[in-house]
PDB file of C-alpha atoms in Angstrom:
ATOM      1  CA  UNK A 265     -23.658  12.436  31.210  1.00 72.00           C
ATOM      2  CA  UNK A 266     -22.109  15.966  29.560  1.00 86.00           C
ATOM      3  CA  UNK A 267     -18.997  15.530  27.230  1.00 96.00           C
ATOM      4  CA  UNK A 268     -15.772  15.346  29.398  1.00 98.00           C
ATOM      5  CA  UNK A 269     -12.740  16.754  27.549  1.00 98.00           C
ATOM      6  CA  UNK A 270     -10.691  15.781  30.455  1.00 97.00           C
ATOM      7  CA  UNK A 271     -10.920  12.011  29.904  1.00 97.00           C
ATOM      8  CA  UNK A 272     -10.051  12.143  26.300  1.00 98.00           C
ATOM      9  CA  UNK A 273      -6.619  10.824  25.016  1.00 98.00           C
ATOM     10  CA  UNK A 274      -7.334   8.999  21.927  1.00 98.00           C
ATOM     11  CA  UNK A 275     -10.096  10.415  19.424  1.00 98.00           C
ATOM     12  CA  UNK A 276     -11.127   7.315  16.758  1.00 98.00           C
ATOM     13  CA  UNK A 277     -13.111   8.779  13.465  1.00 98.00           C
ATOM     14  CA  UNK A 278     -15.408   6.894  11.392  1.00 98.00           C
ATOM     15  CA  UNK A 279     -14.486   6.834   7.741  1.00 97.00           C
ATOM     16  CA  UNK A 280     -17.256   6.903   5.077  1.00 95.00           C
ATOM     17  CA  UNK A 281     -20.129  10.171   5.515  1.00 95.00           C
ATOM     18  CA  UNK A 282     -17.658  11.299   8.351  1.00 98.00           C
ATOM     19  CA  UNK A 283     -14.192  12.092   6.924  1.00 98.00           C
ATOM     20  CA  UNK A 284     -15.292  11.594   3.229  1.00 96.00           C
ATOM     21  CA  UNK A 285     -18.210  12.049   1.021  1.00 94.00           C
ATOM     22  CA  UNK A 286     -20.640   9.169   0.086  1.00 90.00           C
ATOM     23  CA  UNK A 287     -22.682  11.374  -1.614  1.00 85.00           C
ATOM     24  CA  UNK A 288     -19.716  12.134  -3.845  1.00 80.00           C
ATOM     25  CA  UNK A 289     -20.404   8.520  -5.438  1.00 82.00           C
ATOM     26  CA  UNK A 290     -23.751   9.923  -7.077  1.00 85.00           C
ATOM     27  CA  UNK A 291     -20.755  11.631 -10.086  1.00 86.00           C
ATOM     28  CA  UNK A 292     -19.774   7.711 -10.942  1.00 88.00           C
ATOM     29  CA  UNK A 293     -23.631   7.267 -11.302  1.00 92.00           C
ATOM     30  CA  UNK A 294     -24.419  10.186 -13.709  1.00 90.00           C
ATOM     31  CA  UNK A 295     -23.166   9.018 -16.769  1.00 85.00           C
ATOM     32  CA  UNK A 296     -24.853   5.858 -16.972  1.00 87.00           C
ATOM     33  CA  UNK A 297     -28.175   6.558 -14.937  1.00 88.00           C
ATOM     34  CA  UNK A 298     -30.519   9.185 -15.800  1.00 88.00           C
ATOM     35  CA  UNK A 299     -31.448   9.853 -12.240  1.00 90.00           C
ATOM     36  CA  UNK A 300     -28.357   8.904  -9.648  1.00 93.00           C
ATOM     37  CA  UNK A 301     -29.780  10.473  -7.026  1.00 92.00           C
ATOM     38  CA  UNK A 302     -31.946   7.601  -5.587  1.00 94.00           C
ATOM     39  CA  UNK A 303     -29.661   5.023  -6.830  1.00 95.00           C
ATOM     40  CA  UNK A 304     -26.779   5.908  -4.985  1.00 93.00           C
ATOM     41  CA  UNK A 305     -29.024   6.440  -1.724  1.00 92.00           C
ATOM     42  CA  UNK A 306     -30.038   2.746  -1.838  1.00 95.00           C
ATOM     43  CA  UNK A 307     -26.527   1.755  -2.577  1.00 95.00           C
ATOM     44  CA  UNK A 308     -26.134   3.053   0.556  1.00 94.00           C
ATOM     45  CA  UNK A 309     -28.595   1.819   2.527  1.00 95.00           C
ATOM     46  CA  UNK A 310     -28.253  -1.484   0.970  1.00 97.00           C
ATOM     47  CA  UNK A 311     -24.589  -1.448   1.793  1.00 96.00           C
ATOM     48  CA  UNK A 312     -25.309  -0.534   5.645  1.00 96.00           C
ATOM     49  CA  UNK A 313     -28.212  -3.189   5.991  1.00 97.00           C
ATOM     50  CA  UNK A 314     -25.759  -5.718   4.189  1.00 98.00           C
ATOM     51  CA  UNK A 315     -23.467  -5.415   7.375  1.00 98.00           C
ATOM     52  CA  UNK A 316     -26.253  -5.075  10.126  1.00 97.00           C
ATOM     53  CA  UNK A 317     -27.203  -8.445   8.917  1.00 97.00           C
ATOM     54  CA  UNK A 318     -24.300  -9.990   8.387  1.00 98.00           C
ATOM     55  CA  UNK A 319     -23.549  -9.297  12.408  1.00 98.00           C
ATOM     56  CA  UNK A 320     -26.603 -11.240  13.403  1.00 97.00           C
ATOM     57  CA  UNK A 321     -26.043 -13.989  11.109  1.00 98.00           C
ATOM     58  CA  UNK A 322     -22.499 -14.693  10.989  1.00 96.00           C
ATOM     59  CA  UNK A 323     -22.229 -13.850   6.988  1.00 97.00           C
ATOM     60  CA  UNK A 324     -19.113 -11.900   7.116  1.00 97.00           C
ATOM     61  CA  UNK A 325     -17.816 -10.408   3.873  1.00 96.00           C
ATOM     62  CA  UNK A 326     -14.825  -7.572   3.079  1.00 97.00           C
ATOM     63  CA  UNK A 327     -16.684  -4.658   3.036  1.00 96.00           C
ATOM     64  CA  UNK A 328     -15.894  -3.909  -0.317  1.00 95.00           C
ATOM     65  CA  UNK A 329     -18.009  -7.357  -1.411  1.00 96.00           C
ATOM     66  CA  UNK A 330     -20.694  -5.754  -0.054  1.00 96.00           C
ATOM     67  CA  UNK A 331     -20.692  -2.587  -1.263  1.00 96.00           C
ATOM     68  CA  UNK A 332     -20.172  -4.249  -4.964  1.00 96.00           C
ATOM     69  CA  UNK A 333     -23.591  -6.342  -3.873  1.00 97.00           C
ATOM     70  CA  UNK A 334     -25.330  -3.242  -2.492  1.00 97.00           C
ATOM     71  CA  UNK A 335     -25.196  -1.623  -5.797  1.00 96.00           C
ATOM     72  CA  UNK A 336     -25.897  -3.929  -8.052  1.00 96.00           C
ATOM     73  CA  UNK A 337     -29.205  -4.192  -5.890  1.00 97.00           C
ATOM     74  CA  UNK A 338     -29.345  -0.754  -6.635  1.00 96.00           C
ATOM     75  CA  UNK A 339     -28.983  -0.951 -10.197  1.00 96.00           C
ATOM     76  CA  UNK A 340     -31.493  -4.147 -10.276  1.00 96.00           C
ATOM     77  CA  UNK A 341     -34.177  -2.298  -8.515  1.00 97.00           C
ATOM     78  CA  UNK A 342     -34.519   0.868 -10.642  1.00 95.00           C
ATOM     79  CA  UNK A 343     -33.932  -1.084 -13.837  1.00 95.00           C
ATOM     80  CA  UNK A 344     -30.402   0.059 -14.484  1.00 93.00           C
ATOM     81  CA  UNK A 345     -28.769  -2.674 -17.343  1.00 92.00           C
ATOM     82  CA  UNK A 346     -25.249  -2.237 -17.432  1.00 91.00           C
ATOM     83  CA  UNK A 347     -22.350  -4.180 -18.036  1.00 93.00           C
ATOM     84  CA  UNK A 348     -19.905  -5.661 -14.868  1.00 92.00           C
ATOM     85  CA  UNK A 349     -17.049  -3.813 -15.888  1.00 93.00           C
ATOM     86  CA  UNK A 350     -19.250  -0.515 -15.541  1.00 93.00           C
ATOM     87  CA  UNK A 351     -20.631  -1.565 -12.231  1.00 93.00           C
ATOM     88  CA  UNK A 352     -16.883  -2.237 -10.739  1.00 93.00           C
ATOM     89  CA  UNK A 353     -15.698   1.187 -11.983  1.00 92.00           C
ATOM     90  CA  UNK A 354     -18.707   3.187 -10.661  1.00 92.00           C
ATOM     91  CA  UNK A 355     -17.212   1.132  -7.521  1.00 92.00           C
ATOM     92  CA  UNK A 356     -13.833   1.962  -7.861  1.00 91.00           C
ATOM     93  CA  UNK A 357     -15.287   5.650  -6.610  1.00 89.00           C
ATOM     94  CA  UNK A 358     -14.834   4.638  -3.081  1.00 89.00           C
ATOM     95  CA  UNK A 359     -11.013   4.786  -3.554  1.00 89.00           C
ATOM     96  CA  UNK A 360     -11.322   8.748  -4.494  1.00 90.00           C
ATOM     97  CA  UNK A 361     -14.104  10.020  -2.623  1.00 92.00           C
ATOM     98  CA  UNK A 362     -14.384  13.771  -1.973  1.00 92.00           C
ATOM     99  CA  UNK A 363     -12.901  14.513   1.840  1.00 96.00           C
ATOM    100  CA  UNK A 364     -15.306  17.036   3.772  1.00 97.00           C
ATOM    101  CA  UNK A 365     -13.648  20.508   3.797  1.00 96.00           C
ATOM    102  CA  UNK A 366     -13.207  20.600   7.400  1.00 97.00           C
ATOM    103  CA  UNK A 367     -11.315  17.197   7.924  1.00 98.00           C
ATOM    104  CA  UNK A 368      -7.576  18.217   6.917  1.00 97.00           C
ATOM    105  CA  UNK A 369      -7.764  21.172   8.688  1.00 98.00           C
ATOM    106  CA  UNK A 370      -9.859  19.918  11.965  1.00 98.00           C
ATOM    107  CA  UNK A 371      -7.588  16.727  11.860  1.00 98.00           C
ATOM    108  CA  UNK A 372      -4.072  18.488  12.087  1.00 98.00           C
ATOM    109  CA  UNK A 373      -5.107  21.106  14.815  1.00 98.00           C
ATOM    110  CA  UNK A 374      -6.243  18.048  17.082  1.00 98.00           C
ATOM    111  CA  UNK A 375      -2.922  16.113  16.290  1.00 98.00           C
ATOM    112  CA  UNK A 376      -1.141  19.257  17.407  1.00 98.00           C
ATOM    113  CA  UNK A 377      -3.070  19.218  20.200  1.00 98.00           C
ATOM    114  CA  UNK A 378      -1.588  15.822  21.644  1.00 98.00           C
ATOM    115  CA  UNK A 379      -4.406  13.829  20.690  1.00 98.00           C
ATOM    116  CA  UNK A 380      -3.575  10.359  18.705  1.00 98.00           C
ATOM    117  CA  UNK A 381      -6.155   9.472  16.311  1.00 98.00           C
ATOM    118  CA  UNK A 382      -7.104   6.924  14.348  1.00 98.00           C
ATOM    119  CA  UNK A 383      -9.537   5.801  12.321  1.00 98.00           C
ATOM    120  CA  UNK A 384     -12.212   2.978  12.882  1.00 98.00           C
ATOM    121  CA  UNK A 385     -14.158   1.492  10.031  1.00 98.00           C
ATOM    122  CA  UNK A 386     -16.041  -1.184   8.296  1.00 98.00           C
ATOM    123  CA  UNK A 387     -13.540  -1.087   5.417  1.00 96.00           C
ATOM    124  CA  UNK A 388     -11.381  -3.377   4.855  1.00 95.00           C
ATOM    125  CA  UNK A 389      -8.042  -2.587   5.018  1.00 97.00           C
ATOM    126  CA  UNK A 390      -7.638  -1.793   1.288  1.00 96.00           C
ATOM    127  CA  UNK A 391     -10.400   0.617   0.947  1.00 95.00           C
ATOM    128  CA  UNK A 392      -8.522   2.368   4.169  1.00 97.00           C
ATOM    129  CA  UNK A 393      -5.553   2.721   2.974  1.00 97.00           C
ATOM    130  CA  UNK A 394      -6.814   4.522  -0.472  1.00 96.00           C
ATOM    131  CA  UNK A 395      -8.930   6.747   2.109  1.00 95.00           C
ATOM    132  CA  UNK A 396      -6.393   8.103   3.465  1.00 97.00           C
ATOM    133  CA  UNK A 397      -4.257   8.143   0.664  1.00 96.00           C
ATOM    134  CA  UNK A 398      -6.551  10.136  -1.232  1.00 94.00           C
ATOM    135  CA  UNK A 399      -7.841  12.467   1.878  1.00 94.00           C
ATOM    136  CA  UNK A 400      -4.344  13.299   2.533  1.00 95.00           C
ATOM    137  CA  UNK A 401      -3.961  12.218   6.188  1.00 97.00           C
ATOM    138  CA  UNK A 402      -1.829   9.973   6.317  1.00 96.00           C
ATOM    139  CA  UNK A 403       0.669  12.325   8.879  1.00 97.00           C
ATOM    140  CA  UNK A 404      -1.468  12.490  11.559  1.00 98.00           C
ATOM    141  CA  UNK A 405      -2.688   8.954  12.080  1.00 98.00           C
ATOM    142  CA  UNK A 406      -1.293   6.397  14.082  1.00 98.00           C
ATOM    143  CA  UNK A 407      -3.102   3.630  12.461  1.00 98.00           C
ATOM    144  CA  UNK A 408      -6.417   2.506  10.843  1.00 98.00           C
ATOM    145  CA  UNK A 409      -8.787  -0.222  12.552  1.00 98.00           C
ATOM    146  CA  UNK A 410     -10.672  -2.311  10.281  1.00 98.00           C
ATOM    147  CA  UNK A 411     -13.841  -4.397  10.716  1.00 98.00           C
ATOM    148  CA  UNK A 412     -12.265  -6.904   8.902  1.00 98.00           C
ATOM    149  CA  UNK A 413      -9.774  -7.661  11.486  1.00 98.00           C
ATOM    150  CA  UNK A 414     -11.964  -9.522  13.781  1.00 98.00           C
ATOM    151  CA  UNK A 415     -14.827  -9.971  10.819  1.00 98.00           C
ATOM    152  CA  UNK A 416     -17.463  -7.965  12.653  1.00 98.00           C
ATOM    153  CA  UNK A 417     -18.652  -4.625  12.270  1.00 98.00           C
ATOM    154  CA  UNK A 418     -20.372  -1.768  13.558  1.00 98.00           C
ATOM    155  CA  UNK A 419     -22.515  -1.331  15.639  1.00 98.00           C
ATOM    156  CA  UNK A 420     -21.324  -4.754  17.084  1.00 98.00           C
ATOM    157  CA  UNK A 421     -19.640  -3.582  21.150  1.00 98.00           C
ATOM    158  CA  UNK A 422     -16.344  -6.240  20.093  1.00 98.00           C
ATOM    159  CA  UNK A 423     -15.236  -3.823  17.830  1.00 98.00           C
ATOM    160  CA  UNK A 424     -15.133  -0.762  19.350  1.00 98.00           C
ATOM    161  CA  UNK A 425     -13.250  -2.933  21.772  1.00 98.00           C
ATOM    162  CA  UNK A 426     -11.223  -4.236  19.906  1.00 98.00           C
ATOM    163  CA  UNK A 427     -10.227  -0.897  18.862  1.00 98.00           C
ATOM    164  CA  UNK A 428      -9.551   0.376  22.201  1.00 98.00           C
ATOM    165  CA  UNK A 429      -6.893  -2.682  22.593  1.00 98.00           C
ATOM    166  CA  UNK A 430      -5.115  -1.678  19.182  1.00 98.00           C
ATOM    167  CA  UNK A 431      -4.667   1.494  20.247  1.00 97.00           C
ATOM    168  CA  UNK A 432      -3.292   0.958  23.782  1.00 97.00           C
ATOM    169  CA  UNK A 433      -6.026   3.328  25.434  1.00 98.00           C
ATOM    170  CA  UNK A 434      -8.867   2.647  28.048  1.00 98.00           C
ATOM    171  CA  UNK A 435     -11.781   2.577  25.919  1.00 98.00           C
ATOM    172  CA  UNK A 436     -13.415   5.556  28.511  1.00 98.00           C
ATOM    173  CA  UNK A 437     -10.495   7.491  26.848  1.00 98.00           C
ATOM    174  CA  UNK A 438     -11.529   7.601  23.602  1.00 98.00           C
ATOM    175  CA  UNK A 439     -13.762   9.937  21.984  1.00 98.00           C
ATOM    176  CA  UNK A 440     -15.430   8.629  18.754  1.00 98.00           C
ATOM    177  CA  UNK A 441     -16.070  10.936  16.036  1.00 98.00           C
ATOM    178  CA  UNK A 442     -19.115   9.678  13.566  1.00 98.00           C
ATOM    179  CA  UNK A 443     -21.545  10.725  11.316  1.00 98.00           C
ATOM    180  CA  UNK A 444     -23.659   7.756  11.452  1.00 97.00           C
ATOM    181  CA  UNK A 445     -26.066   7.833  14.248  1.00 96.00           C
ATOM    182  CA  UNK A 446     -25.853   3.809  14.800  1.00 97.00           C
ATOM    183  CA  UNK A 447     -22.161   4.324  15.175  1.00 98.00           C
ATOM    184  CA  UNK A 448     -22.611   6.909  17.755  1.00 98.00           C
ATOM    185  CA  UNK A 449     -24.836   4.323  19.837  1.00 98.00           C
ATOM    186  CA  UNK A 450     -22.119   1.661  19.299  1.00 98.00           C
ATOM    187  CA  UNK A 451     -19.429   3.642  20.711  1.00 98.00           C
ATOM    188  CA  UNK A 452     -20.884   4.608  23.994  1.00 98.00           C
ATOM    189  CA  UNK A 453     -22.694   1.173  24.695  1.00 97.00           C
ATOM    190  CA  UNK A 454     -18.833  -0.127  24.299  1.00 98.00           C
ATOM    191  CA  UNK A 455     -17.507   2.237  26.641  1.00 98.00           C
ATOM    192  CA  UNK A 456     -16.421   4.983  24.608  1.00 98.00           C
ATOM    193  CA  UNK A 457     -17.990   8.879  24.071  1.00 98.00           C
ATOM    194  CA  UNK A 458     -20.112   9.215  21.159  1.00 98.00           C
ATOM    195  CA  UNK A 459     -19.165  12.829  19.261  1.00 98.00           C
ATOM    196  CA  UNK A 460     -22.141  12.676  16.360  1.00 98.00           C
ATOM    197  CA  UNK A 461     -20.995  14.990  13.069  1.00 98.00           C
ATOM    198  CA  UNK A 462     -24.139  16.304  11.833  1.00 98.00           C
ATOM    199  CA  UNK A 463     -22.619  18.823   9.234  1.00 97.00           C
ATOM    200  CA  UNK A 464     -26.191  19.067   7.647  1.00 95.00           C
ATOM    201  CA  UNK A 465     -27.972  19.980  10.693  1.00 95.00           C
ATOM    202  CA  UNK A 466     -29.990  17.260  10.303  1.00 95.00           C
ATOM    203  CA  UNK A 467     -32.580  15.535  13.337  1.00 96.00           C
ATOM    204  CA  UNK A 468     -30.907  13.095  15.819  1.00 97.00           C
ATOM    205  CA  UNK A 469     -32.687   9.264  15.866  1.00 93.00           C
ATOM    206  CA  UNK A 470     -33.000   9.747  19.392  1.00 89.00           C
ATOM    207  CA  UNK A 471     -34.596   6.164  19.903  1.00 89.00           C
ATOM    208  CA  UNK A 472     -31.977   5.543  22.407  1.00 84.00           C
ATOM    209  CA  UNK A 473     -30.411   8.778  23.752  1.00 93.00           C
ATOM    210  CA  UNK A 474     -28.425  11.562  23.227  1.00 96.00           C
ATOM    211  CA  UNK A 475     -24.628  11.707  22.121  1.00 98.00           C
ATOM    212  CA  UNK A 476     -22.124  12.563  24.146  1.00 98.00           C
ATOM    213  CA  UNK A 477     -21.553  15.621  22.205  1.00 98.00           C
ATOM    214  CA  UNK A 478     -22.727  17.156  18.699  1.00 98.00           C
ATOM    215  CA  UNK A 479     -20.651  18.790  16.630  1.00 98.00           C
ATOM    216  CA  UNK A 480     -20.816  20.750  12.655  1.00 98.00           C
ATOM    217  CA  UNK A 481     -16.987  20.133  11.828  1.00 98.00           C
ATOM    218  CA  UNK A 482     -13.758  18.548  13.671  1.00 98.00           C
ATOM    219  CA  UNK A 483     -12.952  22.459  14.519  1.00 98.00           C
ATOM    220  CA  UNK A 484     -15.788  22.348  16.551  1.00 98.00           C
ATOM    221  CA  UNK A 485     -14.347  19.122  18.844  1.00 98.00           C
ATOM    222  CA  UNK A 486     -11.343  20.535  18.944  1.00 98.00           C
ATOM    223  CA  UNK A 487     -12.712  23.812  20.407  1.00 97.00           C
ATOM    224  CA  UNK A 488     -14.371  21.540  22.562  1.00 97.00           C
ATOM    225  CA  UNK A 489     -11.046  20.028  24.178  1.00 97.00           C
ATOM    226  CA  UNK A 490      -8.724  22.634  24.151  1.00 92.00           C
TER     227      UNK A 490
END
């Protein structure tokens, strides 16, 4: 089915790659490994994989204990020898992470439009609430949904439901905005339309589908409503 702007009343963004910069992390990474570049991609994947798993064998941890696990597997596996305090302040980079240019911007013209928004993540609740300390949005969210609230996360259907109950709305109402193509597939198998962010013009995994709609920037969904 096409997007349909007239059923949206609630718009629910994903956090990290879609409002700010994972890639950002690779700066904590420079100073202590001669080529960050891979490093911080497998912290990434590692990280992701780390919660895929943890869904489908009930090993729930904060999503920050992951993250800290996910790169020191990163570290291990390219030989990387450096002390814990290091590791746990190249971590600290996911308080301060670089916010997309378009985000601010995109953000306040939808919450002029009427739309309440949120945000729906695997953090936990600590890591969202430096997010959007540091991003600067703080005035046009009702409220950040965590993973860790009902200890499962993404793509897992109970959360996206569970985020439709938090924020009063029939989950058909909601538009989710997401840079992470899994998280596009979770949203509209809950009930929810899938609005994929591919700033990068990258290829879709189209294993499954299509989204409901693709967009470059949040200018470009809000275009898309109004």
């Amino acid at each position: 089915m096409p997007f349909d702007p007239d059923r949206v009343t609630t718009i629910t963004f994903d956090s990290y790659s879609t409002i700010v910069d994972v890639e950002a992390a690779q700066k904590a990474l420079a100073d202590r490994v001669d080529d960050p570049r891979p490093v911080s991609r497998l912290w990434r994947s590692r990280s992701l994989a780390y919660t895929f798993l943890a869904n489908q064998i009930d090993a729930y941890k904060p999503f920050y204990e992951m993250n800290r696990d996910a790169l020191q597997y990163a570290l291990d596996a390219h030989g990387v020898d450096i002390t814990m305090e290091e590791r746990d302040e190249i971590l600290a980079v996911y308080h301060e992470l670089d916010v997309f240019d378009d985000v601010r911007d995109g953000m306040n013209r939808l919450y002029d439009a009427g739309y309440d928004l949120y945000v729906v993540s695997n953090g936990n609740p600590e890591m969202l609430e430096s997010m959007v300390d540091f991003a600067g949005i703080g005035g046009l969210l009702e409220d950040t949904v965590s993973a860790d609230e009902i200890q499962t996360f993404k793509p897992a259907a109970e959360l996206y439901r569970h985020a439709a109950e938090r924020t009063e709305t029939e989950i058909e109402e909601i538009a989710h905005v997401t840079a992470g193509y899994f998280d596009v597939y979770g949203a509209m198998h809950a009930g929810m339309q899938g609005v994929w962010v591919n700033r990068d013009d990258g290829p879709w995994d189209a294993f499954a589908g299509e989204p409901d709609l693709t967009i470059r920037s949040f200018h470009d969904l809000h275009d898309e409503l109004v």
